[in-house]
Short mmCIF file of C-alpha atoms in Angstrom, two decimals:
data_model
loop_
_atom_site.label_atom_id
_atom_site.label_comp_id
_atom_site.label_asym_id
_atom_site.label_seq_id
_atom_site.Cartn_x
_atom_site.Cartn_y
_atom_site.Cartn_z
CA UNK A 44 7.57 -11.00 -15.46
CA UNK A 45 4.19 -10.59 -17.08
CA UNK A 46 2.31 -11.66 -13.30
CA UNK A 47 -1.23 -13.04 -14.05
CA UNK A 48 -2.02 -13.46 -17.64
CA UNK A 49 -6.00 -14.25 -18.42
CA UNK A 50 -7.35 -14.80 -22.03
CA UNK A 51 -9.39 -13.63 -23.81
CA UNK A 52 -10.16 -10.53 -22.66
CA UNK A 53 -13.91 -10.29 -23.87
CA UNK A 54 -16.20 -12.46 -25.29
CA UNK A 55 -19.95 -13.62 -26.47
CA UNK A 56 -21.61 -16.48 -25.99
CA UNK A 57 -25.06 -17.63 -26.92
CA UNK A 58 -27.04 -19.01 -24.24
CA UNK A 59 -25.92 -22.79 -23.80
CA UNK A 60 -22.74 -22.46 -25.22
CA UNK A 61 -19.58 -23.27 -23.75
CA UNK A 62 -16.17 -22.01 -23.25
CA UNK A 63 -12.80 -22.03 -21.11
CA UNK A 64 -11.49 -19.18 -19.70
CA UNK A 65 -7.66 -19.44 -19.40
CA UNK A 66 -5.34 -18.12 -16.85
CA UNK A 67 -1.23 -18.32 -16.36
CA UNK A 68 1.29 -17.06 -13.61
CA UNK A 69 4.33 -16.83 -13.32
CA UNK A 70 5.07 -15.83 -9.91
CA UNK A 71 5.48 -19.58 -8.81
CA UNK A 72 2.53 -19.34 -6.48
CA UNK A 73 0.57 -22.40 -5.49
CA UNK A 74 -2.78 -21.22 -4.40
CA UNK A 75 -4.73 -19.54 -7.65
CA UNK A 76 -8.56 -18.37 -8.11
CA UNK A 77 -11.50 -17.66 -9.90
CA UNK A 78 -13.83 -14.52 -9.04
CA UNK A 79 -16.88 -13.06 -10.53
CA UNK A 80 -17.66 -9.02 -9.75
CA UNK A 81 -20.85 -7.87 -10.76
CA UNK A 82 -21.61 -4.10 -9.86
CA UNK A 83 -22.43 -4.08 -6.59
CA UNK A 84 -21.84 -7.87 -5.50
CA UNK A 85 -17.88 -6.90 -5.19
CA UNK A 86 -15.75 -9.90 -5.87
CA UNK A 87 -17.24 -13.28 -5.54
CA UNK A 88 -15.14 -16.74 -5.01
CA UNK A 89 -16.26 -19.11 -7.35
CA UNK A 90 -13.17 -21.33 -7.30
CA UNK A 91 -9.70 -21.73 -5.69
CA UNK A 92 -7.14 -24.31 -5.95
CA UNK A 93 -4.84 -23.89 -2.83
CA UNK A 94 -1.81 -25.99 -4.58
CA UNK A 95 -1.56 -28.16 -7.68
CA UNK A 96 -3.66 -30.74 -8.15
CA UNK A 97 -6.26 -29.45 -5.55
CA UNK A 98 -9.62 -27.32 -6.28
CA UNK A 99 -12.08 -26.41 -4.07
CA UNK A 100 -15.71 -24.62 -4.45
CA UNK A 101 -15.97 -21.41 -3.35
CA UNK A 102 -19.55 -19.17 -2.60
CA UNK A 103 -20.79 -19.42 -5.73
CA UNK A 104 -19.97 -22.40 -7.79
CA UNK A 105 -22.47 -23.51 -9.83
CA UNK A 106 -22.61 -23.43 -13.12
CA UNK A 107 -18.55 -23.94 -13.71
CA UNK A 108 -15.69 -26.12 -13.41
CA UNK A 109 -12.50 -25.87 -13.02
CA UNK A 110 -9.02 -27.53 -13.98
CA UNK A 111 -5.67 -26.69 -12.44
CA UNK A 112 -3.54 -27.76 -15.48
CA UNK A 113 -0.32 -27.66 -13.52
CA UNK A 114 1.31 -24.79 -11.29
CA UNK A 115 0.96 -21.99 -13.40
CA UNK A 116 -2.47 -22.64 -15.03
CA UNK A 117 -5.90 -22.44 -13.59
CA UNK A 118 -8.68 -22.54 -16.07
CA UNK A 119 -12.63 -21.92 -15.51
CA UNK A 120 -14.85 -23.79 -17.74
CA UNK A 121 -18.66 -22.64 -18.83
CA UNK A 122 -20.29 -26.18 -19.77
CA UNK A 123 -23.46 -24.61 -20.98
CA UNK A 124 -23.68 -20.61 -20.62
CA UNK A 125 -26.68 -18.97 -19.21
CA UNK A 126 -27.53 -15.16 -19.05
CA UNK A 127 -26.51 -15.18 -15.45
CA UNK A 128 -23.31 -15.43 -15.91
CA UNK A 129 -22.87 -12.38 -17.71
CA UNK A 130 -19.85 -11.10 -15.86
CA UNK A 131 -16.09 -9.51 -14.94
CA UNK A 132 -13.81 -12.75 -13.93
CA UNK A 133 -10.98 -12.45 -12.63
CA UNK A 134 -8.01 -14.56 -11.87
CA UNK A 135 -5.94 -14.22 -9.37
CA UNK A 136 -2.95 -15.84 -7.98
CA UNK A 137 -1.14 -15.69 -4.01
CA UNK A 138 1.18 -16.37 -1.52
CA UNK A 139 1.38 -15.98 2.01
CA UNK A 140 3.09 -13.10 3.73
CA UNK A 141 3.67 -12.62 7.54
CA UNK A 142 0.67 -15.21 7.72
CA UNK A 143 -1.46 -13.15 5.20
CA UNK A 144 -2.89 -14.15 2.00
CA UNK A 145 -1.68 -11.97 -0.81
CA UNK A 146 -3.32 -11.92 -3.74
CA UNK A 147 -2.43 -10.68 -7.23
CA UNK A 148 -5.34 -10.04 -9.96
CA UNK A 149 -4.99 -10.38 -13.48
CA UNK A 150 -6.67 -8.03 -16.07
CA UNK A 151 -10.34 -9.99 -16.46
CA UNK A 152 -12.24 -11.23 -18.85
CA UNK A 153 -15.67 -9.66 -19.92
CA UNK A 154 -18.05 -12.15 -21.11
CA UNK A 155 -21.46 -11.35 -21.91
CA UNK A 156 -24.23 -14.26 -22.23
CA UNK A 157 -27.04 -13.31 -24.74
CA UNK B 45 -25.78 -9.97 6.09
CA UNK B 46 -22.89 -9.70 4.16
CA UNK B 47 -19.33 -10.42 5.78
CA UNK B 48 -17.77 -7.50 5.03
CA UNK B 49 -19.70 -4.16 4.31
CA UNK B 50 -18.79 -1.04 2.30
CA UNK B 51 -20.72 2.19 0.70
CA UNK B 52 -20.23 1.95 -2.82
CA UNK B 53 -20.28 5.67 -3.24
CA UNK B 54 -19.30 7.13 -5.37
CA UNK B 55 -17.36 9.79 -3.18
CA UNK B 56 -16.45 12.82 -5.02
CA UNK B 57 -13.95 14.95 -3.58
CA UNK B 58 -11.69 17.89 -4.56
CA UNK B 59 -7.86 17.49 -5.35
CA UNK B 60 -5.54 18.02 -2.28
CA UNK B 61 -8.17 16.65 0.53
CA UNK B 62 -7.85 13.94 2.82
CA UNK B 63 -10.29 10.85 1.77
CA UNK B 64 -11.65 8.38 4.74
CA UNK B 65 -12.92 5.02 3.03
CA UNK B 66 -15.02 2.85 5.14
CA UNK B 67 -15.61 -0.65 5.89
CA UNK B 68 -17.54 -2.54 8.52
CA UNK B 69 -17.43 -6.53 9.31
CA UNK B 70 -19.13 -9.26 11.10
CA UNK B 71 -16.76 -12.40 11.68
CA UNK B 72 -15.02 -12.10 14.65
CA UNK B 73 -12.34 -14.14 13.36
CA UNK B 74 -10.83 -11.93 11.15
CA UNK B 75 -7.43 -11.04 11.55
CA UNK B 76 -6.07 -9.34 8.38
CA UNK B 77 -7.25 -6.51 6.90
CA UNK B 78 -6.75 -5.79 3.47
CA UNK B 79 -7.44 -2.86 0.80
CA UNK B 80 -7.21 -3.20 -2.90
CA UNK B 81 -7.10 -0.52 -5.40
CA UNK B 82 -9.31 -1.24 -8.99
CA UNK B 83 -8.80 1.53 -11.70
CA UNK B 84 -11.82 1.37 -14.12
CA UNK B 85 -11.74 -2.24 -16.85
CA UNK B 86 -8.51 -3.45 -14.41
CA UNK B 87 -7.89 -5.53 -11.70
CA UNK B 88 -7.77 -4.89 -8.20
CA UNK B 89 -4.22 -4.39 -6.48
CA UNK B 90 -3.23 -4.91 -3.11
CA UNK B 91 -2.54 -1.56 -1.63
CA UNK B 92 -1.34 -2.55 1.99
CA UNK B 93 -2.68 -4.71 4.56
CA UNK B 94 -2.64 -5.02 8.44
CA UNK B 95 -2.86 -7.82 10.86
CA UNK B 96 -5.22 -7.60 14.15
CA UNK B 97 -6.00 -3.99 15.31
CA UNK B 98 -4.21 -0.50 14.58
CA UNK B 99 -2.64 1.58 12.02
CA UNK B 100 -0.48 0.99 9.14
CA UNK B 101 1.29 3.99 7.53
CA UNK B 102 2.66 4.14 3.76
CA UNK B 103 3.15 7.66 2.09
CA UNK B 104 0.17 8.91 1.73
CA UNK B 105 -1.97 6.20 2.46
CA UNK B 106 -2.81 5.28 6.28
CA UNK B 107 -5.08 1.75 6.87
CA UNK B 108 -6.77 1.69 10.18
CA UNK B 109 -8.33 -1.36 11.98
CA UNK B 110 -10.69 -0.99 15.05
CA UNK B 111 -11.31 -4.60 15.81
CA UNK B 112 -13.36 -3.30 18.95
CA UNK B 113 -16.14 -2.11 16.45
CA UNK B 114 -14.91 -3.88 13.50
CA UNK B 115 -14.10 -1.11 11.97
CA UNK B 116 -11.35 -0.94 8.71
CA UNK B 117 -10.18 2.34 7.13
CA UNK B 118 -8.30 3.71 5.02
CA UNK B 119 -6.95 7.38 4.85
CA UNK B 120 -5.76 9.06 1.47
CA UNK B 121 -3.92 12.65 2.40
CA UNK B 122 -3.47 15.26 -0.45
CA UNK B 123 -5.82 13.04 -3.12
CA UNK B 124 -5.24 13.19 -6.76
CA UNK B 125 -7.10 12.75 -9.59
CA UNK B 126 -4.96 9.31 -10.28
CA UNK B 127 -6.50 7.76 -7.21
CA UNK B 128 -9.21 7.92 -8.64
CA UNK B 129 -10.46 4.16 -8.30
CA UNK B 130 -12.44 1.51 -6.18
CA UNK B 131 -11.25 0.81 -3.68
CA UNK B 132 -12.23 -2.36 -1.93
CA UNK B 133 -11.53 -3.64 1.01
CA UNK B 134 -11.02 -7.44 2.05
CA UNK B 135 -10.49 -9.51 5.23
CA UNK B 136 -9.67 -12.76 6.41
CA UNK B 137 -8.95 -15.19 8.78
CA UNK B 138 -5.63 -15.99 10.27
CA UNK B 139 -5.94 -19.98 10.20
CA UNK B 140 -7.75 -22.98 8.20
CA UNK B 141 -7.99 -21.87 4.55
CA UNK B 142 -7.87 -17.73 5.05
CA UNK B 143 -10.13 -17.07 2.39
CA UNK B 144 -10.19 -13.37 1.44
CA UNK B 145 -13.70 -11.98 2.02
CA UNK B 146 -14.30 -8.82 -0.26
CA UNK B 147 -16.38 -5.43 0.29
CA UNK B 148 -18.40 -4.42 -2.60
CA UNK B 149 -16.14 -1.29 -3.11
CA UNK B 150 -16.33 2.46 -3.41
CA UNK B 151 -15.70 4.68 -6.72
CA UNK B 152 -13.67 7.69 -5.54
CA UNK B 153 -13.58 10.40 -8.15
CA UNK B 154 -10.82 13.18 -6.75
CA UNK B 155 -11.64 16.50 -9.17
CA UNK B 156 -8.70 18.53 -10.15
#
């Protein structure tokens, strides 16, 4: 039971490059996400997709997309990579408990935008 | 104004003393209470939660909600240098989509 799964785990990109950012559970949740945490900013919603074949925008959206492949995959797509996005994401995965939403993190991915 | 404030620290205390963490937050609606524990280049995990006001006791670990002031703590008795983390603490609502809203975090550095 490997829980959330995210690759790669770092990477580079040249400004207006793109790339996908993978993630994978296997806890048999339905609702997954897509945070960014920049020091001091905490963790930031940037997608969710609350069951498959559903996403939604979170607070800060722009700039990605998303594509929730089928129940255990959740991917965040860069279309054209700008400095700003030089970030920790994470991916996460949940299910409700006694009415609460808990949510399980996978390791990040560091990507730096030059 | 964000939702859900915290000091990010970083708190440095000695090993074997009791550590208060502190959050403050503005929706009303929040009902659950959340704190998640991020060692340095991981991600966060869920340390406990609580629903609605009062305390919530595991080991040595006590989470605290004073809905009256909006208030959320949580306690860490006898520290170690392995909780040494962020801790960050998250909140949501109890109906509609119950998006977690997340503190900033603090770095807690416990010295042997």
């Amino acid at each position: 039971n490997a829980g959330v799964t995210q690759t790669p785990k770092f990477q580079v990109l040249k400004t207006g490059q793109s790339m996908t950012l993978q993630c994978a559970q296997d806890m048999n949740h339905n609702s997954m996400y897509w945070y960014r945490q920049d020091p001091g900013m905490g963790l930031r919603l940037i997608y969710y997709s609350a069951s498959e074949g559903t996403t939604d925008k979170g607070e800060v959206p722009n700039g990605y997309n998303v594509s929730r492949l089928n129940k255990r995959e959740f991917s965040l797509r860069l279309e054209s990579a700008a400095p700003s996005q030089t970030s920790v994401y994470f991916c996460a995965s949940s299910e409700f408990r006694q009415g609460a939403d808990e949510q399980f993190f996978g390791p990040g991915t560091r990507l730096t935008v030059l | 104004q964000k939702e859900v404030e915290q000091d990010p620290g970083p708190l440095s205390v000695p090993e074997g003393a009791i550590v208060s963490l502190n959050c403050t937050y503005s929706n009303s609606a929040f009902q659950y209470f959340m704190w998640y524990r991020q060692y340095s280049r991981k991600g966060p995990e869920l340390l406990m939660y609580t629903y609605s006001s009062g305390n919530k006791e595991d080991g040595r670990f006590t989470a605290q909600v004073d809905k009256s002031s909006k208030y959320i703590s949580l306690f860490i008795r006898d520290s170690q240098p392995s909780d040494s983390a962020t801790y960050l603490c998250a909140s949501s609502t109890n109906t509609g989509r119950r998006a977690l809203t997340f503190g900033s975090g603090t770095r807690l550095q416990v010295q042997p």
